[in-house]
Amino acid sequence: RLHYVVGTGRRGDFVFMSTYTLGVETSCDETSAAIVQDGITILSNIIASQIDCHKPFGGVVPEIASRKHLANVLPVIQKALDTAGLTLSEIDQIAVTCGPGLVGALLVGVTTAKAIAYARKLPLIPVNHIEGHIFANMLGRDAVSTPFLCLTVSGGHTDLLLVHKSGEYLHLGGTRDDAAGESLDKVARVLGLGYPGGPAIEQAALAGDPSAFDFPAVLSGQKTYDFSFSGLKTAAINLINHYRQVGQEIPIANLAAAFQKAVVDQLIDRTDKALHEYSPAALLLSGGVAANGTLRQEIVRLAERCGIEYYIPERVLCTDNAAMIASAGYHRSQMPGFEAADLTLNAYPDLPISGLIRRR
Ligand code: KG4
Ligand code: ZN
């Protein structure tokens, strides 16, 4: 083995061998492979985005996503190895997203990872995509204080989780209908801003006034940590249709700013309430929508107001990537009683996080 680390690192004053995890992520519209050392240090994180292929359709077309993953997955893995300066024989284990996500897209990553694991006799670690998003916060860090509260906001999920230790998740609340990212994507589409909608809304909102429209505060003041974005989305779409019907110009920037604010306000409202009820040691943000500047800013404000430690991944680690999958896989592999998956591993489109306890 070539790679030794010597010194007074976090493991003390002795010599140890690093573990290199190859992460593979193909759950939606990014083909990604990464090499992560000891679950923390990113040696490479290659992301082949399919945005341009799906743009003409205004959203992800599952069949196109699967075919693009198939074409890209091996070159992306090779590039991850080359960038890290490693060969497959120096990889210790493979972590792969096996759900939730698009079944055909997931199958490409799972099948590729199984083939490499079989050929190279490497342990195969199945990773839940949402758990991967949470572990984006561990990259580049020695540790995160526990218990922590984690707000995960992506295109398919909006969850508030309380985590006492890695692998044990108390689910405080989730969306009752659309995910936050999904509502941004749909409103952006009706506004003609294209796909993906979240970044487009953020861009358009820069020139807008968030107080120009008054969207309702959904489920606020109620005894729940759940979210709901479909009513907000419908209210925004009705407004847009109204402008179209009366032949008036749509105030795109103001609508984008006000809608973005309504989404962020709701996310902050539940997080604020949970911080007060559970008094965790830290607050974590994760998921694609965590790339949003307004949300990031409001989370920082909230954490500072509550005097609590907070962690927000850098933007590229918020949206889908394989480094977060490698990190989550590494941490799972270190848990007592961990057993690698065998070759019956499948893709699970609705996979819940294991160790998830529903509050209700
Ligand atoms: O985590 P992710 O990359 O994929 C899923 O697991 O769903 O999240 C994608 C979601 C999309 O809804 C996208 O519009 C949203 O994240 N998103 C953003 C931003 N960047 C991505 N939403 C708001 N502002 C952004 N800058
Ligand atoms: Zn994601």
PDB file of N, CA and C in Angstrom, residues 211-245:
ATOM      1  N   SER A 211     -41.241  41.648  -0.788  1.00  0.00           N
ATOM      2  CA  SER A 211     -42.507  42.023  -0.131  1.00  0.00           C
ATOM      3  C   SER A 211     -43.575  42.449  -1.143  1.00  0.00           C
ATOM      4  N   ALA A 212     -43.282  42.281  -2.428  1.00  0.00           N
ATOM      5  CA  ALA A 212     -44.237  42.708  -3.460  1.00  0.00           C
ATOM      6  C   ALA A 212     -45.517  41.872  -3.431  1.00  0.00           C
ATOM      7  N   PHE A 213     -45.410  40.621  -3.014  1.00  0.00           N
ATOM      8  CA  PHE A 213     -46.585  39.755  -2.882  1.00  0.00           C
ATOM      9  C   PHE A 213     -46.563  39.103  -1.513  1.00  0.00           C
ATOM     10  N   ASP A 214     -47.780  38.900  -1.001  1.00  0.00           N
ATOM     11  CA  ASP A 214     -47.890  38.359   0.340  1.00  0.00           C
ATOM     12  C   ASP A 214     -48.375  36.915   0.277  1.00  0.00           C
ATOM     13  N   PHE A 215     -47.457  35.963   0.255  1.00  0.00           N
ATOM     14  CA  PHE A 215     -47.876  34.557   0.261  1.00  0.00           C
ATOM     15  C   PHE A 215     -48.177  34.134   1.701  1.00  0.00           C
ATOM     16  N   PRO A 216     -49.158  33.227   1.864  1.00  0.00           N
ATOM     17  CA  PRO A 216     -49.529  32.849   3.238  1.00  0.00           C
ATOM     18  C   PRO A 216     -48.430  32.068   3.962  1.00  0.00           C
ATOM     19  N   ALA A 217     -48.402  32.193   5.297  1.00  0.00           N
ATOM     20  CA  ALA A 217     -47.478  31.402   6.122  1.00  0.00           C
ATOM     21  C   ALA A 217     -48.132  30.053   6.386  1.00  0.00           C
ATOM     22  N   VAL A 218     -47.678  29.012   5.707  1.00  0.00           N
ATOM     23  CA  VAL A 218     -48.337  27.708   5.732  1.00  0.00           C
ATOM     24  C   VAL A 218     -48.007  26.923   7.015  1.00  0.00           C
ATOM     25  N   LEU A 219     -49.027  26.372   7.673  1.00  0.00           N
ATOM     26  CA  LEU A 219     -48.893  25.529   8.877  1.00  0.00           C
ATOM     27  C   LEU A 219     -48.123  26.201  10.010  1.00  0.00           C
ATOM     28  N   SER A 220     -47.963  27.496   9.893  1.00  0.00           N
ATOM     29  CA  SER A 220     -47.210  28.214  10.918  1.00  0.00           C
ATOM     30  C   SER A 220     -48.065  28.313  12.185  1.00  0.00           C
ATOM     31  N   GLY A 221     -47.429  28.222  13.352  1.00  0.00           N
ATOM     32  CA  GLY A 221     -48.155  28.334  14.614  1.00  0.00           C
ATOM     33  C   GLY A 221     -48.909  27.066  14.965  1.00  0.00           C
ATOM     34  N   GLN A 222     -48.765  26.011  14.156  1.00  0.00           N
ATOM     35  CA  GLN A 222     -49.441  24.748  14.473  1.00  0.00           C
ATOM     36  C   GLN A 222     -48.466  23.776  15.112  1.00  0.00           C
ATOM     37  N   LYS A 223     -49.041  22.751  15.762  1.00  0.00           N
ATOM     38  CA  LYS A 223     -48.192  21.797  16.480  1.00  0.00           C
ATOM     39  C   LYS A 223     -47.667  20.738  15.520  1.00  0.00           C
ATOM     40  N   THR A 224     -46.876  21.156  14.571  1.00  0.00           N
ATOM     41  CA  THR A 224     -46.316  20.195  13.625  1.00  0.00           C
ATOM     42  C   THR A 224     -44.984  20.711  13.101  1.00  0.00           C
ATOM     43  N   TYR A 225     -44.110  19.779  12.742  1.00  0.00           N
ATOM     44  CA  TYR A 225     -42.868  20.147  12.067  1.00  0.00           C
ATOM     45  C   TYR A 225     -42.966  19.846  10.578  1.00  0.00           C
ATOM     46  N   ASP A 226     -44.178  19.508  10.120  1.00  0.00           N
ATOM     47  CA  ASP A 226     -44.351  19.204   8.703  1.00  0.00           C
ATOM     48  C   ASP A 226     -44.303  20.467   7.854  1.00  0.00           C
ATOM     49  N   PHE A 227     -44.067  20.245   6.585  1.00  0.00           N
ATOM     50  CA  PHE A 227     -44.032  21.329   5.609  1.00  0.00           C
ATOM     51  C   PHE A 227     -45.127  21.089   4.572  1.00  0.00           C
ATOM     52  N   SER A 228     -45.490  22.136   3.853  1.00  0.00           N
ATOM     53  CA  SER A 228     -46.390  21.997   2.711  1.00  0.00           C
ATOM     54  C   SER A 228     -46.076  23.110   1.719  1.00  0.00           C
ATOM     55  N   PHE A 229     -45.789  22.735   0.502  1.00  0.00           N
ATOM     56  CA  PHE A 229     -45.433  23.743  -0.503  1.00  0.00           C
ATOM     57  C   PHE A 229     -46.377  23.772  -1.688  1.00  0.00           C
ATOM     58  N   SER A 230     -47.320  22.813  -1.748  1.00  0.00           N
ATOM     59  CA  SER A 230     -48.131  22.770  -2.964  1.00  0.00           C
ATOM     60  C   SER A 230     -49.154  23.907  -3.009  1.00  0.00           C
ATOM     61  N   GLY A 231     -49.671  24.332  -1.835  1.00  0.00           N
ATOM     62  CA  GLY A 231     -50.601  25.465  -1.802  1.00  0.00           C
ATOM     63  C   GLY A 231     -49.905  26.743  -2.242  1.00  0.00           C
ATOM     64  N   LEU A 232     -48.684  26.937  -1.748  1.00  0.00           N
ATOM     65  CA  LEU A 232     -47.897  28.123  -2.141  1.00  0.00           C
ATOM     66  C   LEU A 232     -47.665  28.123  -3.645  1.00  0.00           C
ATOM     67  N   LYS A 233     -47.311  26.936  -4.141  1.00  0.00           N
ATOM     68  CA  LYS A 233     -47.038  26.797  -5.577  1.00  0.00           C
ATOM     69  C   LYS A 233     -48.287  27.157  -6.394  1.00  0.00           C
ATOM     70  N   THR A 234     -49.446  26.629  -5.955  1.00  0.00           N
ATOM     71  CA  THR A 234     -50.688  26.909  -6.681  1.00  0.00           C
ATOM     72  C   THR A 234     -51.018  28.399  -6.616  1.00  0.00           C
ATOM     73  N   ALA A 235     -50.798  29.019  -5.450  1.00  0.00           N
ATOM     74  CA  ALA A 235     -51.075  30.460  -5.313  1.00  0.00           C
ATOM     75  C   ALA A 235     -50.208  31.246  -6.305  1.00  0.00           C
ATOM     76  N   ALA A 236     -48.938  30.846  -6.422  1.00  0.00           N
ATOM     77  CA  ALA A 236     -48.038  31.554  -7.345  1.00  0.00           C
ATOM     78  C   ALA A 236     -48.478  31.339  -8.789  1.00  0.00           C
ATOM     79  N   ILE A 237     -48.842  30.087  -9.112  1.00  0.00           N
ATOM     80  CA  ILE A 237     -49.243  29.798 -10.502  1.00  0.00           C
ATOM     81  C   ILE A 237     -50.548  30.525 -10.845  1.00  0.00           C
ATOM     82  N   ASN A 238     -51.484  30.595  -9.887  1.00  0.00           N
ATOM     83  CA  ASN A 238     -52.733  31.333 -10.122  1.00  0.00           C
ATOM     84  C   ASN A 238     -52.457  32.798 -10.409  1.00  0.00           C
ATOM     85  N   LEU A 239     -51.531  33.378  -9.651  1.00  0.00           N
ATOM     86  CA  LEU A 239     -51.157  34.779  -9.873  1.00  0.00           C
ATOM     87  C   LEU A 239     -50.598  34.987 -11.280  1.00  0.00           C
ATOM     88  N   ILE A 240     -49.706  34.070 -11.674  1.00  0.00           N
ATOM     89  CA  ILE A 240     -49.084  34.168 -13.001  1.00  0.00           C
ATOM     90  C   ILE A 240     -50.167  34.073 -14.084  1.00  0.00           C
ATOM     91  N   ASN A 241     -51.097  33.103 -13.891  1.00  0.00           N
ATOM     92  CA  ASN A 241     -52.185  32.928 -14.869  1.00  0.00           C
ATOM     93  C   ASN A 241     -53.070  34.161 -14.936  1.00  0.00           C
ATOM     94  N   HIS A 242     -53.284  34.778 -13.777  1.00  0.00           N
ATOM     95  CA  HIS A 242     -54.096  35.997 -13.746  1.00  0.00           C
ATOM     96  C   HIS A 242     -53.455  37.085 -14.622  1.00  0.00           C
ATOM     97  N   TYR A 243     -52.157  37.292 -14.435  1.00  0.00           N
ATOM     98  CA  TYR A 243     -51.463  38.299 -15.263  1.00  0.00           C
ATOM     99  C   TYR A 243     -51.610  37.977 -16.748  1.00  0.00           C
ATOM    100  N   ARG A 244     -51.499  36.681 -17.080  1.00  0.00           N
ATOM    101  CA  ARG A 244     -51.605  36.268 -18.495  1.00  0.00           C
ATOM    102  C   ARG A 244     -53.010  36.552 -19.026  1.00  0.00           C
ATOM    103  N   GLN A 245     -54.025  36.220 -18.182  1.00  0.00           N
ATOM    104  CA  GLN A 245     -55.414  36.378 -18.634  1.00  0.00           C
ATOM    105  C   GLN A 245     -55.769  37.834 -18.894  1.00  0.00           C
TER     106      GLN A 245
END
